[in-house]
Short mmCIF file of C-alpha atoms in Angstrom, two decimals:
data_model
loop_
_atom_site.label_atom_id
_atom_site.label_comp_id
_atom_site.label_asym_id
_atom_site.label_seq_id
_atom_site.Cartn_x
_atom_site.Cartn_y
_atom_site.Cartn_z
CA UNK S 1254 32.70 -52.04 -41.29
CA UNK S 1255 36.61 -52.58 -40.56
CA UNK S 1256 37.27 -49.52 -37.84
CA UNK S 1257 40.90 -48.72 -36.73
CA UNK S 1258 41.33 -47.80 -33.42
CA UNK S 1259 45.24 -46.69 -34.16
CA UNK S 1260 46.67 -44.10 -36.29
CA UNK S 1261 49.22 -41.45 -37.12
CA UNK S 1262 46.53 -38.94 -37.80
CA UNK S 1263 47.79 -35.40 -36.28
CA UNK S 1264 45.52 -35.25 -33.17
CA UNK S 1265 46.25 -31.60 -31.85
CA UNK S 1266 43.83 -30.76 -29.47
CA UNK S 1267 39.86 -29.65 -30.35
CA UNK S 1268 39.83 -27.24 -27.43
CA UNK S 1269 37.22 -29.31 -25.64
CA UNK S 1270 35.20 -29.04 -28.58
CA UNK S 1271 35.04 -25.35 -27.30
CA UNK S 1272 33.45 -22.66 -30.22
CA UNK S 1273 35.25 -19.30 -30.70
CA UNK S 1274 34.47 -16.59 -29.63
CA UNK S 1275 34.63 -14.18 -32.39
CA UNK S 1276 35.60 -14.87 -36.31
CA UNK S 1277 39.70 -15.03 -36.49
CA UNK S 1278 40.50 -12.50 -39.18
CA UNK S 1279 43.41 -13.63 -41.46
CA UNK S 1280 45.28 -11.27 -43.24
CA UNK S 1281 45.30 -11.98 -46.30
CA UNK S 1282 41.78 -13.41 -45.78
CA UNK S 1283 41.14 -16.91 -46.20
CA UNK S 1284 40.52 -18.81 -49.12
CA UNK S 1285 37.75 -21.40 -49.78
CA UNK S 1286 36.67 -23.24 -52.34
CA UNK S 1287 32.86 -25.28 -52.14
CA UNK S 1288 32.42 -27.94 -55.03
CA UNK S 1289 28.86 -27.74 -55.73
CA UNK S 1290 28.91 -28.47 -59.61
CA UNK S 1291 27.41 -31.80 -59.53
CA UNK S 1292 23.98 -32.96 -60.04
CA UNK S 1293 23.95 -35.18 -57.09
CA UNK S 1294 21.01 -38.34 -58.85
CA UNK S 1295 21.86 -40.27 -56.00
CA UNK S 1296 19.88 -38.09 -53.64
CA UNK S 1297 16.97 -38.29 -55.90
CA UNK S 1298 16.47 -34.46 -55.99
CA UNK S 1299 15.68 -32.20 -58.67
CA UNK S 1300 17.62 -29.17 -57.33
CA UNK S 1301 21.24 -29.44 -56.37
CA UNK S 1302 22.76 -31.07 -53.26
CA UNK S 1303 23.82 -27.71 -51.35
CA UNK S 1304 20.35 -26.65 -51.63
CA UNK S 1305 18.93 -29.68 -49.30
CA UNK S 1306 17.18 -27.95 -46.76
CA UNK S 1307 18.32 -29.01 -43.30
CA UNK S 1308 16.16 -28.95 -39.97
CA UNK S 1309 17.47 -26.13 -38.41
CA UNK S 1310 16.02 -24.14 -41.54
CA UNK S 1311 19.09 -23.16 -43.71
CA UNK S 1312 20.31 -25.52 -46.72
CA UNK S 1313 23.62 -27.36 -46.43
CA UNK S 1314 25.17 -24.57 -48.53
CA UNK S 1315 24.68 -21.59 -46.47
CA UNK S 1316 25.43 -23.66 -43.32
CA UNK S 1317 29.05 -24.26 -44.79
CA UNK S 1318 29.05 -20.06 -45.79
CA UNK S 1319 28.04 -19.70 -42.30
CA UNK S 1320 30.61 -21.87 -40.34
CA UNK S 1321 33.49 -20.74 -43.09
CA UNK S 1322 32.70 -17.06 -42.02
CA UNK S 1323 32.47 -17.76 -38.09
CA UNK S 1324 35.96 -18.89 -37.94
CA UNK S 1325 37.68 -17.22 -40.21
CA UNK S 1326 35.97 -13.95 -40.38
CA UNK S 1327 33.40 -12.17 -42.58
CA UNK S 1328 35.92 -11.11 -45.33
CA UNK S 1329 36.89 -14.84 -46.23
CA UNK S 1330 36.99 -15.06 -49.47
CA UNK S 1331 34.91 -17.50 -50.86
CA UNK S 1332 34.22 -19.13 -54.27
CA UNK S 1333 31.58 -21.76 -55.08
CA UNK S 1334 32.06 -24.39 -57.99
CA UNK S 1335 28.80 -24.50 -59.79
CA UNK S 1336 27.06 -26.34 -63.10
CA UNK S 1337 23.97 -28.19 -62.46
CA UNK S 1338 21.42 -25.47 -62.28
CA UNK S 1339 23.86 -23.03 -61.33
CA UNK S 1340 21.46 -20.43 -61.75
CA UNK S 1341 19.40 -21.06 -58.41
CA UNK S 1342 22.96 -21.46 -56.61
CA UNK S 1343 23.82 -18.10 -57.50
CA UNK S 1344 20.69 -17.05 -57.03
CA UNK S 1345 20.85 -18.79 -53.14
CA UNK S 1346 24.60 -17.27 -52.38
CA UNK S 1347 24.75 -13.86 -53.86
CA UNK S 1348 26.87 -13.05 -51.25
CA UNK S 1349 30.44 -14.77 -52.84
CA UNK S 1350 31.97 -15.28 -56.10
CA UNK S 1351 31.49 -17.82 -58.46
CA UNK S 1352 33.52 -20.37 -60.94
CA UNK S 1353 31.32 -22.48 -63.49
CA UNK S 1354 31.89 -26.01 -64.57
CA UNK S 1355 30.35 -26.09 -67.94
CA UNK S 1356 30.94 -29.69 -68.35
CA UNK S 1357 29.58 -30.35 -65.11
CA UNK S 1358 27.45 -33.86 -66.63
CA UNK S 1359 30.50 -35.43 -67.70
CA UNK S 1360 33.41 -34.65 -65.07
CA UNK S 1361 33.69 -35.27 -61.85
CA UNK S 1362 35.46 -33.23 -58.74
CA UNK S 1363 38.81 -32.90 -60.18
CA UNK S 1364 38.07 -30.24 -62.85
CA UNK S 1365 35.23 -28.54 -60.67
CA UNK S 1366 38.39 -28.18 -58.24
CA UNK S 1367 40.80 -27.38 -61.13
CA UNK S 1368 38.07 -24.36 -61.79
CA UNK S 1369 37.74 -23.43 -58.34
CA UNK S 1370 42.13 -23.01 -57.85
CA UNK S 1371 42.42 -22.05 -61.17
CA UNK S 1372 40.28 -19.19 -60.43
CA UNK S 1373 42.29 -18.63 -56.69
CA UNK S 1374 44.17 -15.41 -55.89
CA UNK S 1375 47.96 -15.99 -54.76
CA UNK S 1376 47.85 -18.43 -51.48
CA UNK S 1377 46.89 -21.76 -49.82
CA UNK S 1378 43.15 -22.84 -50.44
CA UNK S 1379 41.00 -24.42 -48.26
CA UNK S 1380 38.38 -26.57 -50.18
CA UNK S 1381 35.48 -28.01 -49.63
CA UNK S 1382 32.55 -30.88 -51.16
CA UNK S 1383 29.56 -28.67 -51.18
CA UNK S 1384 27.37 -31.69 -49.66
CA UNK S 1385 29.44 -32.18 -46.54
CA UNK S 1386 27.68 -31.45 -43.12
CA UNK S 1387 29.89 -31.01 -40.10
CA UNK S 1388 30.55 -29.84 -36.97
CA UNK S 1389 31.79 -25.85 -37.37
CA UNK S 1390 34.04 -26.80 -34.71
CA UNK S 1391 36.38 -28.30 -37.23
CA UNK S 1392 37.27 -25.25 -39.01
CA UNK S 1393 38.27 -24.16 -34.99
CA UNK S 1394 40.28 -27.47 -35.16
CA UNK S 1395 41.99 -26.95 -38.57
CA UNK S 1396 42.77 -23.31 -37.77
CA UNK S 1397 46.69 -23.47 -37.04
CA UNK S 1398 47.24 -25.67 -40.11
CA UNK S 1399 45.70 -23.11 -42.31
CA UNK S 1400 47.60 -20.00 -40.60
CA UNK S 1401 50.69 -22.42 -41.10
CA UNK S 1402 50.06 -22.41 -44.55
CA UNK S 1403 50.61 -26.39 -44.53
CA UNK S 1404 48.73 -28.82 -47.37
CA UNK S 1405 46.23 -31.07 -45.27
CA UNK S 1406 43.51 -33.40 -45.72
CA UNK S 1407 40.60 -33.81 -42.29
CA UNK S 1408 39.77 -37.65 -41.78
CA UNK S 1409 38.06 -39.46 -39.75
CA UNK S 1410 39.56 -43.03 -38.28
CA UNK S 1411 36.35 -44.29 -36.85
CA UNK S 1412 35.18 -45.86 -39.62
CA UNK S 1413 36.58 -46.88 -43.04
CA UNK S 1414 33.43 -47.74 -45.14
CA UNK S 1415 34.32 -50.13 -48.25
CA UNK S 1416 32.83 -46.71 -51.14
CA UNK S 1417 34.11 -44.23 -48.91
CA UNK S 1418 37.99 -42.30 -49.79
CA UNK S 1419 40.06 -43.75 -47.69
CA UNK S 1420 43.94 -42.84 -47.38
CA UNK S 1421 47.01 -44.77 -45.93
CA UNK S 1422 50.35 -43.31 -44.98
CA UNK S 1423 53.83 -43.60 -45.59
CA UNK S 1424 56.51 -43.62 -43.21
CA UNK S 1425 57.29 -39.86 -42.67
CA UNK S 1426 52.73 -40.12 -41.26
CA UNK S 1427 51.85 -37.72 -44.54
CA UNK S 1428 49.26 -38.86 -46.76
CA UNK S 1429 50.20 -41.90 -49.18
CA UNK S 1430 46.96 -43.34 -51.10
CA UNK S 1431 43.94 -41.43 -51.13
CA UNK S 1432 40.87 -43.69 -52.91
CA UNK S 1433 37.90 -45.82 -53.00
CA UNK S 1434 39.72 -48.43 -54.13
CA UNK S 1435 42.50 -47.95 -51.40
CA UNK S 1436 43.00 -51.18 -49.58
CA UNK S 1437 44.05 -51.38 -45.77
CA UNK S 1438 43.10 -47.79 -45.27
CA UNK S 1439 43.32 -46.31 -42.09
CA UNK S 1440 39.99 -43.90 -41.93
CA UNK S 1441 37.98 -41.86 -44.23
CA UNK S 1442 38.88 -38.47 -45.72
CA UNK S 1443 35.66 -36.58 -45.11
CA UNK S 1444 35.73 -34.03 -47.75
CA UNK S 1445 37.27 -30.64 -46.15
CA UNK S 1446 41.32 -30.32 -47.29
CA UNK S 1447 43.81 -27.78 -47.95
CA UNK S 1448 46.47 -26.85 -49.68
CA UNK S 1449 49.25 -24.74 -49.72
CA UNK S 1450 50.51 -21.67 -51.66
CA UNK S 1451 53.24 -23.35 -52.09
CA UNK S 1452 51.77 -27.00 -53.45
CA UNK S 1453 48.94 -25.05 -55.23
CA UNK S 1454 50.12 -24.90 -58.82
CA UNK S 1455 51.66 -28.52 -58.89
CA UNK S 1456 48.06 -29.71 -57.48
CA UNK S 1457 46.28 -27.64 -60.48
CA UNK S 1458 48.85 -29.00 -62.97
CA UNK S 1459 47.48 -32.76 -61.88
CA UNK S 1460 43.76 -31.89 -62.05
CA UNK S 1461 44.35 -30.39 -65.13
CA UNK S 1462 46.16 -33.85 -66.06
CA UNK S 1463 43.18 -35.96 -64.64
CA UNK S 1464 40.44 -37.83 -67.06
CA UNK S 1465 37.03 -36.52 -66.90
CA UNK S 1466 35.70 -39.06 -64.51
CA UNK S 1467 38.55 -38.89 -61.95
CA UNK S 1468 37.79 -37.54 -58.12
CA UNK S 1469 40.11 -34.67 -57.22
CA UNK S 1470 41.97 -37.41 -54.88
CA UNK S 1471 43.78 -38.60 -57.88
CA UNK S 1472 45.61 -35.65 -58.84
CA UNK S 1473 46.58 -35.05 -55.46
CA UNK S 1474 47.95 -39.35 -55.21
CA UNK S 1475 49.61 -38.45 -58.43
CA UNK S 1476 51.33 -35.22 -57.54
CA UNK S 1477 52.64 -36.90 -53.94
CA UNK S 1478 53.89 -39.37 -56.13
CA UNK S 1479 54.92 -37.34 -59.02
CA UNK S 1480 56.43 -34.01 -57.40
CA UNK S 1481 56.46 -35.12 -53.83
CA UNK S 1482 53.75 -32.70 -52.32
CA UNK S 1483 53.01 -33.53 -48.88
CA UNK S 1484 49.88 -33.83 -47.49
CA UNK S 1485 49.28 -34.19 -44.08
CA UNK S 1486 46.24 -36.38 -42.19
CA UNK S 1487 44.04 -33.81 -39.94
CA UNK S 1488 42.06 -36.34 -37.49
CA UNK S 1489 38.81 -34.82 -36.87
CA UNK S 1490 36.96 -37.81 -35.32
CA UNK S 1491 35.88 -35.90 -32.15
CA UNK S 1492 33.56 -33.93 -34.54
CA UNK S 1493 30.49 -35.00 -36.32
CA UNK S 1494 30.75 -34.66 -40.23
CA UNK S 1495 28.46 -36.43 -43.20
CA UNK S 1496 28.79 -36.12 -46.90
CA UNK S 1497 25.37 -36.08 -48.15
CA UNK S 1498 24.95 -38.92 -50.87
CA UNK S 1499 21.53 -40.46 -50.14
CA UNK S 1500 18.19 -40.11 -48.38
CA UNK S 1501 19.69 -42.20 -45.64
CA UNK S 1502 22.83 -39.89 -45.15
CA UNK S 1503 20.73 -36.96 -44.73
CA UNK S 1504 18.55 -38.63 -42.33
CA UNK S 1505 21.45 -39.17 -40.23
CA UNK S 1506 22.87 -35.28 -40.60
CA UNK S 1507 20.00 -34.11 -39.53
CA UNK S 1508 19.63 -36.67 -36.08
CA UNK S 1509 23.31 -36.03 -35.36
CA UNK S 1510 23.02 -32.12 -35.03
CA UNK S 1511 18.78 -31.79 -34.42
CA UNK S 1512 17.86 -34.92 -33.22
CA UNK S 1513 15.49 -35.14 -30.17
CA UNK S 1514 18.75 -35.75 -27.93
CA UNK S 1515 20.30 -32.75 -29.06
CA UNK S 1516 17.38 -30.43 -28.98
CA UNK S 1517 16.94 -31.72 -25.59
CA UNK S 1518 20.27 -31.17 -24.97
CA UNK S 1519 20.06 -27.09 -26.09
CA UNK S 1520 16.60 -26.51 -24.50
CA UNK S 1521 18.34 -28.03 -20.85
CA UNK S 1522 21.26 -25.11 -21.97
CA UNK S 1523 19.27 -22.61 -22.62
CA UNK S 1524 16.75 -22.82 -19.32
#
């Protein structure tokens, strides 16, 4: 694993890590868009991804409806991609809207996300993978982007794993490649992004353009390089945050935010 120690990530400050308070209410409300079309094989499952339960109880999907509504406030308004066995995702999340990928076996991310913005009110979106576990403290960290209404995608530059999306940048520090197949990348892009109300109809244009297989990344490398959209690097690093592919990946979600450290850790807090 290649892991750079240098970058021109934005690195605002994570406010010690620090939680809010109370939801931040955003008028207009926030948009948010959770990819959970696919049928995720790799995990071995015969129920979608998002529905994975977790140890603290709730499945990786209602922990991302949870966190989304902490920080942002209970009226965010929220759609979920779905396809593969949509029908126990609804029945999971009646609590937000839906879009439905009905060629969800033979396309990948970018026309799930294409569905998702196509089906977006006027205004920035902030989107989501719908097997990503994190840290709710990077919605807190990402919260004066959004408000700013500036296109953004959250990375991490301690590692830069050989099938992971990995990004470089040009010389203005905004996003340049965005890929698996990037080469000298300079961290991972973890799978929470944004963009703008401004950049949104270009971006939809270019998933619409995509082939069936591609990842949303490459409409957004062809629209920087197409219509100049400008994407900038959000470091979150300080915060945990795994995209749940395997048995192995979930393992490690689960020891990262329940392990017997952390338990330990909350039980010591809470006497």
């Amino acid at each position: 694993m290649n892991v750079r120690t240098t970058d021109r990530a934005l690195t605002s400050s994570p406010r010690d890590l620090a939680r809010t308070a109370a939801p931040r209410h955003l008028h207009p409300p926030v948009q948010a868009v959770i990819l959970a079309a696919g049928m995720g094989t790799r995990l071995g499952r015969n129920t979608p991804k998002p529905l994975t339960r977790l140890h603290d109880g709730r499945t990786i999907q209602r922990r991302q409806l949870d966190a989304l509504r902490e920080a942002f406030g209970d009226d965010t308004d929220i759609t979920v991609v779905v396809g593969f066995c949509s029908d126990l995702l609804m029945a999971d999340s009646p609590d937000v809207r839906f879009a439905y990928n009905p060629h969800y076996a033979i396309t990948n991310t970018s026309k799930s996300l294409w569905r998702g913005l196509s089906n977006s009110r006027d205004g920035g979106v902030l989107w989501m993978n719908g097997d990503v576990v994190f840290d709710p403290a990077v919605l807190e960290h990402v919260m004066s982007w959004v408000r700013a209404d500036e296109s953004f995608i959250c990375v991490d530059t301690n590692t830069v794993a050989d099938e992971e999306i990995k990004y470089t940048l040009d010389a203005d520090g905004c996003i340049r490649e965005l890929s698996k197949t990037v080469v000298g990348g300079l961290g991972e892009a973890v799978g929470i992004n944004y963009v703008s109300s401004g950049d949104k109809a270009a971006l939809i244009a270019h998933l619409d353009a995509c082939g069936e297989q591609d990842y949303f990344e490459r409409a957004i490398e062809t629209a920087i390089h197409l219509e100049g959209l400008r994407f900038r690097p959000l470091d979150i690093s300080a915060f945990s945050a795994v995209e749940v592919d395997f048995e192995v990946d979930l393992e490690r979600a689960n020891a990262l935010f329940w392990g017997p450290a952390v338990l330990q850790e909350l039980a010591a807090e809470a006497g």
